[in-house]
mmCIF file with all atom_site columns, C-alpha atoms in Angstrom:
data_model
loop_
_atom_site.group_PDB
_atom_site.id
_atom_site.type_symbol
_atom_site.label_atom_id
_atom_site.label_alt_id
_atom_site.label_comp_id
_atom_site.label_asym_id
_atom_site.label_entity_id
_atom_site.label_seq_id
_atom_site.pdbx_PDB_ins_code
_atom_site.Cartn_x
_atom_site.Cartn_y
_atom_site.Cartn_z
_atom_site.occupancy
_atom_site.B_iso_or_equiv
_atom_site.pdbx_formal_charge
_atom_site.auth_seq_id
_atom_site.auth_comp_id
_atom_site.auth_asym_id
_atom_site.auth_atom_id
_atom_site.pdbx_PDB_model_num
ATOM 1   C CA . GLN H 1 1   ? 76.523 15.155 104.283 1.00 81.00 ? 39  GLN H CA 1
ATOM 2   C CA . VAL H 1 2   ? 78.240 15.414 100.930 1.00 90.00 ? 40  VAL H CA 1
ATOM 3   C CA . GLN H 1 3   ? 76.261 16.145 97.789  1.00 95.00 ? 41  GLN H CA 1
ATOM 4   C CA . LEU H 1 4   ? 77.949 15.484 94.460  1.00 97.00 ? 42  LEU H CA 1
ATOM 5   C CA . GLU H 1 5   ? 77.408 16.720 90.942  1.00 97.00 ? 43  GLU H CA 1
ATOM 6   C CA . GLU H 1 6   ? 79.084 15.747 87.834  1.00 98.00 ? 44  GLU H CA 1
ATOM 7   C CA . SER H 1 7   ? 79.531 17.679 84.597  1.00 98.00 ? 45  SER H CA 1
ATOM 8   C CA . GLY H 1 8   ? 81.473 17.434 81.517  1.00 98.00 ? 46  GLY H CA 1
ATOM 9   C CA . GLY H 1 9   ? 79.963 14.582 79.851  1.00 97.00 ? 47  GLY H CA 1
ATOM 10  C CA . GLY H 1 10  ? 79.175 14.581 76.252  1.00 97.00 ? 48  GLY H CA 1
ATOM 11  C CA . LEU H 1 11  ? 79.752 13.083 72.746  1.00 98.00 ? 49  LEU H CA 1
ATOM 12  C CA . VAL H 1 12  ? 83.343 12.795 71.530  1.00 98.00 ? 50  VAL H CA 1
ATOM 13  C CA . GLN H 1 13  ? 84.814 10.896 68.694  1.00 97.00 ? 51  GLN H CA 1
ATOM 14  C CA . ALA H 1 14  ? 87.196 8.060  69.198  1.00 98.00 ? 52  ALA H CA 1
ATOM 15  C CA . GLY H 1 15  ? 90.715 9.219  69.968  1.00 98.00 ? 53  GLY H CA 1
ATOM 16  C CA . GLY H 1 16  ? 89.465 12.287 71.547  1.00 98.00 ? 54  GLY H CA 1
ATOM 17  C CA . THR H 1 17  ? 89.679 13.868 74.881  1.00 98.00 ? 55  THR H CA 1
ATOM 18  C CA . LEU H 1 18  ? 87.001 14.660 77.495  1.00 98.00 ? 56  LEU H CA 1
ATOM 19  C CA . ARG H 1 19  ? 87.321 16.217 81.041  1.00 98.00 ? 57  ARG H CA 1
ATOM 20  C CA . LEU H 1 20  ? 84.862 15.277 83.692  1.00 98.00 ? 58  LEU H CA 1
ATOM 21  C CA . SER H 1 21  ? 84.447 17.378 86.873  1.00 98.00 ? 59  SER H CA 1
ATOM 22  C CA . CYS H 1 22  ? 82.478 16.759 90.066  1.00 98.00 ? 60  CYS H CA 1
ATOM 23  C CA . ALA H 1 23  ? 81.682 19.416 92.356  1.00 97.00 ? 61  ALA H CA 1
ATOM 24  C CA . ALA H 1 24  ? 81.233 18.561 95.915  1.00 96.00 ? 62  ALA H CA 1
ATOM 25  C CA . SER H 1 25  ? 79.344 20.451 98.755  1.00 93.00 ? 63  SER H CA 1
ATOM 26  C CA . GLY H 1 26  ? 80.430 20.182 102.530 1.00 79.00 ? 64  GLY H CA 1
ATOM 27  C CA . ARG H 1 27  ? 83.370 21.886 104.308 1.00 75.00 ? 65  ARG H CA 1
ATOM 28  C CA . THR H 1 28  ? 85.182 18.793 104.982 1.00 87.00 ? 66  THR H CA 1
ATOM 29  C CA . PHE H 1 29  ? 85.713 17.617 101.313 1.00 90.00 ? 67  PHE H CA 1
ATOM 30  C CA . ALA H 1 30  ? 89.569 17.367 101.913 1.00 91.00 ? 68  ALA H CA 1
ATOM 31  C CA . ASN H 1 31  ? 89.031 14.446 104.150 1.00 92.00 ? 69  ASN H CA 1
ATOM 32  C CA . TYR H 1 32  ? 87.204 12.345 101.803 1.00 95.00 ? 70  TYR H CA 1
ATOM 33  C CA . ALA H 1 33  ? 88.696 9.997  99.377  1.00 96.00 ? 71  ALA H CA 1
ATOM 34  C CA . MET H 1 34  ? 86.970 10.343 95.933  1.00 97.00 ? 72  MET H CA 1
ATOM 35  C CA . GLY H 1 35  ? 86.413 7.875  93.025  1.00 98.00 ? 73  GLY H CA 1
ATOM 36  C CA . TRP H 1 36  ? 84.893 7.567  89.715  1.00 98.00 ? 74  TRP H CA 1
ATOM 37  C CA . PHE H 1 37  ? 83.143 4.749  88.531  1.00 98.00 ? 75  PHE H CA 1
ATOM 38  C CA . ARG H 1 38  ? 81.229 4.170  85.246  1.00 98.00 ? 76  ARG H CA 1
ATOM 39  C CA . GLN H 1 39  ? 78.170 1.952  84.080  1.00 98.00 ? 77  GLN H CA 1
ATOM 40  C CA . ALA H 1 40  ? 77.630 0.921  80.520  1.00 97.00 ? 78  ALA H CA 1
ATOM 41  C CA . PRO H 1 41  ? 74.422 -0.246 79.252  1.00 93.00 ? 79  PRO H CA 1
ATOM 42  C CA . GLY H 1 42  ? 73.580 -3.928 80.368  1.00 95.00 ? 80  GLY H CA 1
ATOM 43  C CA . LYS H 1 43  ? 76.750 -4.138 82.436  1.00 96.00 ? 81  LYS H CA 1
ATOM 44  C CA . GLU H 1 44  ? 77.577 -3.586 86.151  1.00 96.00 ? 82  GLU H CA 1
ATOM 45  C CA . ARG H 1 45  ? 79.020 -0.622 87.702  1.00 97.00 ? 83  ARG H CA 1
ATOM 46  C CA . GLU H 1 46  ? 82.802 -0.557 87.341  1.00 98.00 ? 84  GLU H CA 1
ATOM 47  C CA . PHE H 1 47  ? 85.665 1.229  89.071  1.00 98.00 ? 85  PHE H CA 1
ATOM 48  C CA . VAL H 1 48  ? 87.568 3.615  87.098  1.00 98.00 ? 86  VAL H CA 1
ATOM 49  C CA . ALA H 1 49  ? 89.941 5.644  89.380  1.00 98.00 ? 87  ALA H CA 1
ATOM 50  C CA . ALA H 1 50  ? 90.229 6.860  92.857  1.00 98.00 ? 88  ALA H CA 1
ATOM 51  C CA . ILE H 1 51  ? 92.196 9.511  94.648  1.00 97.00 ? 89  ILE H CA 1
ATOM 52  C CA . ALA H 1 52  ? 92.768 9.710  98.415  1.00 97.00 ? 90  ALA H CA 1
ATOM 53  C CA . ARG H 1 53  ? 92.860 12.600 100.539 1.00 95.00 ? 91  ARG H CA 1
ATOM 54  C CA . SER H 1 54  ? 96.909 12.565 100.347 1.00 95.00 ? 92  SER H CA 1
ATOM 55  C CA . GLY H 1 55  ? 96.544 12.571 96.339  1.00 95.00 ? 93  GLY H CA 1
ATOM 56  C CA . SER H 1 56  ? 97.604 9.255  95.799  1.00 96.00 ? 94  SER H CA 1
ATOM 57  C CA . THR H 1 57  ? 95.772 7.663  92.987  1.00 97.00 ? 95  THR H CA 1
ATOM 58  C CA . SER H 1 58  ? 94.566 4.094  91.641  1.00 97.00 ? 96  SER H CA 1
ATOM 59  C CA . TYR H 1 59  ? 93.256 3.262  88.252  1.00 98.00 ? 97  TYR H CA 1
ATOM 60  C CA . ALA H 1 60  ? 91.654 0.457  86.672  1.00 98.00 ? 98  ALA H CA 1
ATOM 61  C CA . ASP H 1 61  ? 93.859 -1.327 84.196  1.00 98.00 ? 99  ASP H CA 1
ATOM 62  C CA . SER H 1 62  ? 91.626 -0.456 81.234  1.00 98.00 ? 100 SER H CA 1
ATOM 63  C CA . VAL H 1 63  ? 92.070 3.297  81.664  1.00 98.00 ? 101 VAL H CA 1
ATOM 64  C CA . LYS H 1 64  ? 95.764 3.387  83.065  1.00 98.00 ? 102 LYS H CA 1
ATOM 65  C CA . GLY H 1 65  ? 97.930 5.626  81.198  1.00 98.00 ? 103 GLY H CA 1
ATOM 66  C CA . ARG H 1 66  ? 94.963 7.436  79.423  1.00 98.00 ? 104 ARG H CA 1
ATOM 67  C CA . PHE H 1 67  ? 92.976 8.741  82.289  1.00 98.00 ? 105 PHE H CA 1
ATOM 68  C CA . THR H 1 68  ? 93.998 11.134 85.097  1.00 98.00 ? 106 THR H CA 1
ATOM 69  C CA . ILE H 1 69  ? 92.151 11.626 88.209  1.00 98.00 ? 107 ILE H CA 1
ATOM 70  C CA . SER H 1 70  ? 92.812 14.949 90.192  1.00 98.00 ? 108 SER H CA 1
ATOM 71  C CA . ARG H 1 71  ? 91.335 16.984 93.208  1.00 97.00 ? 109 ARG H CA 1
ATOM 72  C CA . ASP H 1 72  ? 91.135 20.529 94.106  1.00 96.00 ? 110 ASP H CA 1
ATOM 73  C CA . ASN H 1 73  ? 90.717 20.889 97.892  1.00 94.00 ? 111 ASN H CA 1
ATOM 74  C CA . VAL H 1 74  ? 90.120 24.680 97.654  1.00 93.00 ? 112 VAL H CA 1
ATOM 75  C CA . LYS H 1 75  ? 87.425 24.571 94.880  1.00 95.00 ? 113 LYS H CA 1
ATOM 76  C CA . ASN H 1 76  ? 85.769 21.196 96.347  1.00 95.00 ? 114 ASN H CA 1
ATOM 77  C CA . THR H 1 77  ? 86.183 19.405 92.949  1.00 97.00 ? 115 THR H CA 1
ATOM 78  C CA . VAL H 1 78  ? 87.512 16.083 91.681  1.00 98.00 ? 116 VAL H CA 1
ATOM 79  C CA . ALA H 1 79  ? 88.154 15.777 88.010  1.00 98.00 ? 117 ALA H CA 1
ATOM 80  C CA . LEU H 1 80  ? 88.816 12.769 85.553  1.00 98.00 ? 118 LEU H CA 1
ATOM 81  C CA . LEU H 1 81  ? 90.740 13.744 82.399  1.00 98.00 ? 119 LEU H CA 1
ATOM 82  C CA . MET H 1 82  ? 90.043 10.970 79.751  1.00 98.00 ? 120 MET H CA 1
ATOM 83  C CA . ASN H 1 83  ? 92.501 10.835 76.789  1.00 98.00 ? 121 ASN H CA 1
ATOM 84  C CA . SER H 1 84  ? 92.397 8.551  73.986  1.00 98.00 ? 122 SER H CA 1
ATOM 85  C CA . LEU H 1 85  ? 88.732 7.464  74.353  1.00 98.00 ? 123 LEU H CA 1
ATOM 86  C CA . GLN H 1 86  ? 87.506 4.339  72.990  1.00 97.00 ? 124 GLN H CA 1
ATOM 87  C CA . SER H 1 87  ? 84.085 2.986  72.307  1.00 96.00 ? 125 SER H CA 1
ATOM 88  C CA . GLU H 1 88  ? 84.431 0.843  75.350  1.00 97.00 ? 126 GLU H CA 1
ATOM 89  C CA . ASP H 1 89  ? 84.763 3.803  77.528  1.00 98.00 ? 127 ASP H CA 1
ATOM 90  C CA . ALA H 1 90  ? 81.124 4.965  76.611  1.00 98.00 ? 128 ALA H CA 1
ATOM 91  C CA . ALA H 1 91  ? 79.301 4.877  79.819  1.00 98.00 ? 129 ALA H CA 1
ATOM 92  C CA . VAL H 1 92  ? 77.478 7.013  82.444  1.00 98.00 ? 130 VAL H CA 1
ATOM 93  C CA . TYR H 1 93  ? 80.190 8.229  84.773  1.00 98.00 ? 131 TYR H CA 1
ATOM 94  C CA . TYR H 1 94  ? 79.746 8.495  88.564  1.00 98.00 ? 132 TYR H CA 1
ATOM 95  C CA . CYS H 1 95  ? 81.491 10.428 91.023  1.00 98.00 ? 133 CYS H CA 1
ATOM 96  C CA . ALA H 1 96  ? 81.582 9.070  94.605  1.00 98.00 ? 134 ALA H CA 1
ATOM 97  C CA . ALA H 1 97  ? 82.859 9.949  97.972  1.00 96.00 ? 135 ALA H CA 1
ATOM 98  C CA . THR H 1 98  ? 83.800 8.074  101.097 1.00 94.00 ? 136 THR H CA 1
ATOM 99  C CA . LYS H 1 99  ? 84.824 9.172  104.626 1.00 91.00 ? 137 LYS H CA 1
ATOM 100 C CA . GLN H 1 100 ? 87.730 6.376  104.268 1.00 87.00 ? 138 GLN H CA 1
ATOM 101 C CA . GLY H 1 101 ? 90.022 9.235  103.226 1.00 87.00 ? 139 GLY H CA 1
ATOM 102 C CA . ASP H 1 102 ? 93.349 7.495  103.604 1.00 89.00 ? 140 ASP H CA 1
ATOM 103 C CA . MET H 1 103 ? 92.797 4.823  100.993 1.00 87.00 ? 141 MET H CA 1
ATOM 104 C CA . GLU H 1 104 ? 92.350 4.644  97.224  1.00 89.00 ? 142 GLU H CA 1
ATOM 105 C CA . ALA H 1 105 ? 88.935 2.865  97.425  1.00 91.00 ? 143 ALA H CA 1
ATOM 106 C CA . VAL H 1 106 ? 88.301 0.672  94.486  1.00 94.00 ? 144 VAL H CA 1
ATOM 107 C CA . ARG H 1 107 ? 85.221 -0.978 95.456  1.00 95.00 ? 145 ARG H CA 1
ATOM 108 C CA . ALA H 1 108 ? 81.678 0.813  95.040  1.00 96.00 ? 146 ALA H CA 1
ATOM 109 C CA . THR H 1 109 ? 80.481 -0.662 98.337  1.00 95.00 ? 147 THR H CA 1
ATOM 110 C CA . GLN H 1 110 ? 83.238 1.625  100.023 1.00 95.00 ? 148 GLN H CA 1
ATOM 111 C CA . TYR H 1 111 ? 81.463 4.666  98.931  1.00 96.00 ? 149 TYR H CA 1
ATOM 112 C CA . PHE H 1 112 ? 78.632 6.288  100.804 1.00 95.00 ? 150 PHE H CA 1
ATOM 113 C CA . TYR H 1 113 ? 77.910 9.341  98.563  1.00 96.00 ? 151 TYR H CA 1
ATOM 114 C CA . TRP H 1 114 ? 77.267 9.231  94.829  1.00 97.00 ? 152 TRP H CA 1
ATOM 115 C CA . GLY H 1 115 ? 76.436 11.747 92.028  1.00 97.00 ? 153 GLY H CA 1
ATOM 116 C CA . GLN H 1 116 ? 73.719 11.327 89.540  1.00 97.00 ? 154 GLN H CA 1
ATOM 117 C CA . GLY H 1 117 ? 76.059 10.717 86.624  1.00 98.00 ? 155 GLY H CA 1
ATOM 118 C CA . THR H 1 118 ? 77.068 12.142 83.577  1.00 98.00 ? 156 THR H CA 1
ATOM 119 C CA . ARG H 1 119 ? 76.939 10.380 80.194  1.00 98.00 ? 157 ARG H CA 1
ATOM 120 C CA . VAL H 1 120 ? 79.826 9.839  77.799  1.00 98.00 ? 158 VAL H CA 1
ATOM 121 C CA . THR H 1 121 ? 79.358 8.676  74.421  1.00 98.00 ? 159 THR H CA 1
ATOM 122 C CA . VAL H 1 122 ? 82.215 7.936  72.058  1.00 98.00 ? 160 VAL H CA 1
ATOM 123 C CA . SER H 1 123 ? 81.469 7.858  68.374  1.00 96.00 ? 161 SER H CA 1
ATOM 124 C CA . ALA H 1 124 ? 83.752 5.749  65.618  1.00 88.00 ? 162 ALA H CA 1
#
């Protein structure tokens, strides 16, 4: 059983930076692959970034070069650093975990554990 709690969301100006964090419970965090997804109003949940237990990463094309996912297996956290934020990035961001630790899972159906989400608002 893994419980996830996101933090760090808020209001930021376009072009600004925000860092999201996800704290995970459980002693086997290092074995899990982790991901970030987002959902804007009226839209489906979409993949943002993923990190395998090896540390290898994958990004959606829309955030590549602007967002960075990282993990700290000592602190049981995964972070999403978001630079050059745009209005299109505004959404509720969700942290997710999967036991398929060796892959950078990009589909929501691959994840079993989800956080409650943290809202990111981008102002013009």
